[in-house]
PDB file of C-alpha atoms in Angstrom:
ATOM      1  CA  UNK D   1      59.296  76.848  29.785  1.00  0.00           C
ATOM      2  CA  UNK D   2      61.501  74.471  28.792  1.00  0.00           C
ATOM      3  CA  UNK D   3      60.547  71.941  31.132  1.00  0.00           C
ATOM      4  CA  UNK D   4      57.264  72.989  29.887  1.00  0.00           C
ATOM      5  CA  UNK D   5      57.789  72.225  25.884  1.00  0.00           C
ATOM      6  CA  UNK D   6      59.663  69.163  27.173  1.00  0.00           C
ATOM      7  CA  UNK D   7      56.441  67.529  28.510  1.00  0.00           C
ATOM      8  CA  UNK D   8      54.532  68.485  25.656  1.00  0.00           C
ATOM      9  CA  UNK D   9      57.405  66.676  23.441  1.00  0.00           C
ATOM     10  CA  UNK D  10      56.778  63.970  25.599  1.00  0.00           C
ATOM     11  CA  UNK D  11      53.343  63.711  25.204  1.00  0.00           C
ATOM     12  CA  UNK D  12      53.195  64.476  21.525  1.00  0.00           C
ATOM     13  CA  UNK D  13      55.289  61.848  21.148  1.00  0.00           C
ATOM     14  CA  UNK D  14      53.371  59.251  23.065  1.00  0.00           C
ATOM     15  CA  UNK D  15      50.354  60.354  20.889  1.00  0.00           C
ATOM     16  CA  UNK D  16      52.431  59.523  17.860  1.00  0.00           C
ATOM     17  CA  UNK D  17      53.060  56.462  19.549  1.00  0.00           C
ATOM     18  CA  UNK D  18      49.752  55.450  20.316  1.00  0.00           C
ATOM     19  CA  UNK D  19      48.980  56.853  16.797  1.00  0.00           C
ATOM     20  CA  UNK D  20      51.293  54.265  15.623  1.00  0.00           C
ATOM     21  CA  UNK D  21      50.176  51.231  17.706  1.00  0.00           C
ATOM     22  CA  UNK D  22      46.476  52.200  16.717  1.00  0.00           C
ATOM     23  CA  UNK D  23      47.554  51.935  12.973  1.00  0.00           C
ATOM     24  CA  UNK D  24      48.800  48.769  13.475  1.00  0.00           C
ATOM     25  CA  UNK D  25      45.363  48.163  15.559  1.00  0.00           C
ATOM     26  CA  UNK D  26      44.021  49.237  12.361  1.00  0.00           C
ATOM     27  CA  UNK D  27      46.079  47.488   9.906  1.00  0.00           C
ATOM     28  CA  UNK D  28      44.975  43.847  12.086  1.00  0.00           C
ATOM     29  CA  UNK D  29      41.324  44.817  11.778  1.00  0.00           C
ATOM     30  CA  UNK D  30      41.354  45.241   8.129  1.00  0.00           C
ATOM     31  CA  UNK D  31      43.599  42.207   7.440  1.00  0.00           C
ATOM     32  CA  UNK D  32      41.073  40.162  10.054  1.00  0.00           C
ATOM     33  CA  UNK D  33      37.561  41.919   8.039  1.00  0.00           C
ATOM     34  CA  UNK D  34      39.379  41.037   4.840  1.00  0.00           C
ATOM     35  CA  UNK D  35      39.122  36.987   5.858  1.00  0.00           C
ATOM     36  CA  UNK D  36      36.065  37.874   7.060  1.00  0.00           C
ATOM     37  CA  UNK D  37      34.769  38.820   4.117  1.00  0.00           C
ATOM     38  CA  UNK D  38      36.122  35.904   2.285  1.00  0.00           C
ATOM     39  CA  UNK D  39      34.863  33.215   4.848  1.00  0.00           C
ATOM     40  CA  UNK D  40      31.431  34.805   4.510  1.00  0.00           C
ATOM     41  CA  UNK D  41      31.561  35.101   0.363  1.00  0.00           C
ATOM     42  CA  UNK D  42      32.663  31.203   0.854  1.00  0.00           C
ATOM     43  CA  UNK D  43      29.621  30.483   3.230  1.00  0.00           C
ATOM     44  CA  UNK D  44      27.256  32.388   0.907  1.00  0.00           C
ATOM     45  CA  UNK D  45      28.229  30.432  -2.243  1.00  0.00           C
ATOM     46  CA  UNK D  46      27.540  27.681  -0.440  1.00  0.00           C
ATOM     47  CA  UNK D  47      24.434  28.690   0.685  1.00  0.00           C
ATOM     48  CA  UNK D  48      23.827  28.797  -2.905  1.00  0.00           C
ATOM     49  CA  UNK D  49      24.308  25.661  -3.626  1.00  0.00           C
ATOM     50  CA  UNK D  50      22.625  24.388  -0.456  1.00  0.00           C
ATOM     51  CA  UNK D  51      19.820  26.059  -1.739  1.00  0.00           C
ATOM     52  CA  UNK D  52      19.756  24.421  -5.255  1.00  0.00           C
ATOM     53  CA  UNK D  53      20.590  20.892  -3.728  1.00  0.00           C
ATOM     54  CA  UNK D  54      17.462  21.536  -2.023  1.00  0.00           C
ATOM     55  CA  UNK D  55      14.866  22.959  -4.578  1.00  0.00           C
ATOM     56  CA  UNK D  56      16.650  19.754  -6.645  1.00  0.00           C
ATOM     57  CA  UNK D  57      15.633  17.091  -3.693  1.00  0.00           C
ATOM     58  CA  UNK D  58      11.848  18.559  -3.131  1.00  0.00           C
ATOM     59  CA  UNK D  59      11.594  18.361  -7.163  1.00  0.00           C
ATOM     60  CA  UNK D  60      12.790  15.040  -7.129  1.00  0.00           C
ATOM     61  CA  UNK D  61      10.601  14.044  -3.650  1.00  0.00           C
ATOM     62  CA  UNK D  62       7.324  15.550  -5.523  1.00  0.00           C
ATOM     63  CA  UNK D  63       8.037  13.738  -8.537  1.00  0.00           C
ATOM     64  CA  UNK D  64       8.252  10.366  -6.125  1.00  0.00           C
ATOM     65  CA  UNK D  65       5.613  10.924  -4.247  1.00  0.00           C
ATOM     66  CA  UNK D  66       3.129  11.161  -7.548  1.00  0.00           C
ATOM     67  CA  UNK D  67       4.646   8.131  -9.031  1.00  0.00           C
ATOM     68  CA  UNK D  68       3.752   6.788  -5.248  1.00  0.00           C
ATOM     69  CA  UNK D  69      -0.099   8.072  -5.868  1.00  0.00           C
ATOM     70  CA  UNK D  70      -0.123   6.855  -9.841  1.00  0.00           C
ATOM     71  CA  UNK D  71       1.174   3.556  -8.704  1.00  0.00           C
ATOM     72  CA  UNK D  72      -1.073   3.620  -5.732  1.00  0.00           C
ATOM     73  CA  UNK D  73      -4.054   4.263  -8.233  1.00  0.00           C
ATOM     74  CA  UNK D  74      -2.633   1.426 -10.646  1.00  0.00           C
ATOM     75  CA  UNK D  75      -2.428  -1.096  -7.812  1.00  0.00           C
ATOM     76  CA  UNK D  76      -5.823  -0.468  -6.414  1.00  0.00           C
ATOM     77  CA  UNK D  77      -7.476  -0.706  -9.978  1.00  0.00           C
ATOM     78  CA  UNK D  78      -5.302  -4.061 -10.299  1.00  0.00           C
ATOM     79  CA  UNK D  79      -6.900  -5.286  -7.157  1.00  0.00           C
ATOM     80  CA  UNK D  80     -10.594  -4.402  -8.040  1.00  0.00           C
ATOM     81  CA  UNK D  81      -9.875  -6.390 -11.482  1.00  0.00           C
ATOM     82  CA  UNK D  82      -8.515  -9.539  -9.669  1.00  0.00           C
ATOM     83  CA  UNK D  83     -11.466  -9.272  -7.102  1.00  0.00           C
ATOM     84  CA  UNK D  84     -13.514  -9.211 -10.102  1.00  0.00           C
ATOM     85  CA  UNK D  85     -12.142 -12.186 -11.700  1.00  0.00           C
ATOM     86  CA  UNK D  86     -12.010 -14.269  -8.614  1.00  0.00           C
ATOM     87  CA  UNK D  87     -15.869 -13.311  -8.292  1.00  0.00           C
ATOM     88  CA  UNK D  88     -16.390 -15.154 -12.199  1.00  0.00           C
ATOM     89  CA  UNK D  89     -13.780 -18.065 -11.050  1.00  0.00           C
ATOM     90  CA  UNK D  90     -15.740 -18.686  -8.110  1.00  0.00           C
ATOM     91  CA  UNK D  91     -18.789 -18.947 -10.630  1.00  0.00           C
ATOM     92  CA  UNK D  92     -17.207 -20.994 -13.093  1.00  0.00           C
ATOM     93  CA  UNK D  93     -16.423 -23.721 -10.341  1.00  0.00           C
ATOM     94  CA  UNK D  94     -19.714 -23.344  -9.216  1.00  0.00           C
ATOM     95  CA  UNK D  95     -20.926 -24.431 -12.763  1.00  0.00           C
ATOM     96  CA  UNK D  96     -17.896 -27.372 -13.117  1.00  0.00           C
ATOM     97  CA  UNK D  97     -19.122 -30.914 -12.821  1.00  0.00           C
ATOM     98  CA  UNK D  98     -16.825 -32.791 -10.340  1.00  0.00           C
ATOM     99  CA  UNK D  99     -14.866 -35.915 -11.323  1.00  0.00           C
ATOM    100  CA  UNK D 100     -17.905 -37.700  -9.467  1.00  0.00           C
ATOM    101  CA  UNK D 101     -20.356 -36.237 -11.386  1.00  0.00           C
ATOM    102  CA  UNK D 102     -18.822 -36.599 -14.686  1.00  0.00           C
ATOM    103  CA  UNK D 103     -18.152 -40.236 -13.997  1.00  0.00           C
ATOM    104  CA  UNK D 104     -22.237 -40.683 -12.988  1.00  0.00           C
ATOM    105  CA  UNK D 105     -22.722 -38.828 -16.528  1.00  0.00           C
ATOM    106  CA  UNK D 106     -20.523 -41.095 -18.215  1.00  0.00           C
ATOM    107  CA  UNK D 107     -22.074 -43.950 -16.863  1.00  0.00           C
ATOM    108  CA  UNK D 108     -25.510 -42.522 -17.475  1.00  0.00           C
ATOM    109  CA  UNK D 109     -24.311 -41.735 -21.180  1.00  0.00           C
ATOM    110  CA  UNK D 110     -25.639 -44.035 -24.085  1.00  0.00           C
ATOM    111  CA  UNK D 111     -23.058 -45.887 -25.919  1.00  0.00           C
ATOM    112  CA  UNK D 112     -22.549 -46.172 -29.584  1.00  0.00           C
ATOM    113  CA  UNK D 113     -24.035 -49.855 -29.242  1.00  0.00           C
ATOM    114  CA  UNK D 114     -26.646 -48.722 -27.283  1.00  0.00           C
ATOM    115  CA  UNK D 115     -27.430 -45.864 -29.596  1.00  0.00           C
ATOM    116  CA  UNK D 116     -27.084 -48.793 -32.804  1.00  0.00           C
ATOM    117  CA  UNK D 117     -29.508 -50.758 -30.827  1.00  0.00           C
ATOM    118  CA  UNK D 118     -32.023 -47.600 -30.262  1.00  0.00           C
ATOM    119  CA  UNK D 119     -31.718 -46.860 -33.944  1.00  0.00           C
ATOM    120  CA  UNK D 120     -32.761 -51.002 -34.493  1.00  0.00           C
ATOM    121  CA  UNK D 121     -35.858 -50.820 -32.462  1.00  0.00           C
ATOM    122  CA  UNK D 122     -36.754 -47.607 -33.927  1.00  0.00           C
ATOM    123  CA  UNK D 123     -36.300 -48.996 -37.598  1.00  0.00           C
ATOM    124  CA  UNK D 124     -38.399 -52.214 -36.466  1.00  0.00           C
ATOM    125  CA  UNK D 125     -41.277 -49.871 -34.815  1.00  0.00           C
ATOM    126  CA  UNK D 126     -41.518 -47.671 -38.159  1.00  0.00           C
ATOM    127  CA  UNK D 127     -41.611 -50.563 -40.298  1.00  0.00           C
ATOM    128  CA  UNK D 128     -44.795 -51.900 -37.815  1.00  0.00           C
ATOM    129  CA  UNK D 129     -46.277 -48.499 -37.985  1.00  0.00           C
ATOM    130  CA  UNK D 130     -46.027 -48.503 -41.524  1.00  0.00           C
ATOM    131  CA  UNK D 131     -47.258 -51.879 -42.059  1.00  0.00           C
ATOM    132  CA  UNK D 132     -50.563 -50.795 -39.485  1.00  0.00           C
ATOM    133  CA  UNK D 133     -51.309 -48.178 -41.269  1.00  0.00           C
ATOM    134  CA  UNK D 134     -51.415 -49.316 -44.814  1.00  0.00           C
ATOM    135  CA  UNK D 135     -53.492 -52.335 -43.302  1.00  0.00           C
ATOM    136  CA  UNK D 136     -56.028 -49.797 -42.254  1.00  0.00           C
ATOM    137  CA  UNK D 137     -56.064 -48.149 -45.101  1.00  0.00           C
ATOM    138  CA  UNK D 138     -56.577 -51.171 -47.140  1.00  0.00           C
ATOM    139  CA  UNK D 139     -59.219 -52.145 -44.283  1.00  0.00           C
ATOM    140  CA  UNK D 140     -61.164 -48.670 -44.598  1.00  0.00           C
ATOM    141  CA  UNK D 141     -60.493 -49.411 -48.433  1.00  0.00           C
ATOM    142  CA  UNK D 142     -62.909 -52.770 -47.899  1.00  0.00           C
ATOM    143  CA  UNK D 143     -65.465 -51.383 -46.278  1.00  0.00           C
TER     144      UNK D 143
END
């Protein structure tokens, strides 16, 4: 019997022992869940902000890529209007004299003598007319 409570002492007291080193197992596995827990409250916060740094970038990439379209629309009304005016430039040349031309107008042009001398001739032809005409009056006068 003795021999008998002996090995039970014995093996009580390696279950205390193993007890004891599966505290300790314990003890490690909290302390280890414990950083755990931190590392993952870290990686969620940063999630977090991941998460805001990106709702912040698509704002900012919609708000770029409607200036794009507005600026888009701008240019292509900007390019109809200087299609348009190229169209009217291209019929204002169309109505320009050329130096050529102008010259053969110039040359074509009266003067101010020649004009002086058109006035003359005119003056001299009126004062025949008029002299004519009150001859035939004074001839249908006669008669």
């Amino acid at each position: 019997m003795e021999e008998l409570l002996r090995q039970l002492t014995t093996l009580v007291q390696g279950l205390v022992d193993d007890m004891s080193v599966l505290k300790q197992d314990m003890q490690t596995v909290k302390q280890k869940l414990g950083q755990l827990e931190q590392r993952v409250d870290k990686q969620e916060e940063k999630l977090r902000w991941l998460k805001e740094q990106m709702k912040e970038n698509t704002d900012m990439i919609k708000a770029i890529r409607d200036n794009q379209l507005e600026q888009r629309s701008i240019q292509d009304g900007m390019r109809h209007e200087i299609a348009s005016l190229r169209g009217e430039m291209a019929g204002i040349r169309e109505q320009m004299a050329t130096k050529d031309q102008l010259s053969r107008l110039r040359e074509q042009m009266a003067t101010k003598e020649d004009i002086s001398l058109i006035h003359q001739r005119l003056d001299y032809q009126l004062g025949r007319i008029a002299r004519v005409e009150e001859e035939m009056y004074l001839l249908k006068k006669v008669d």
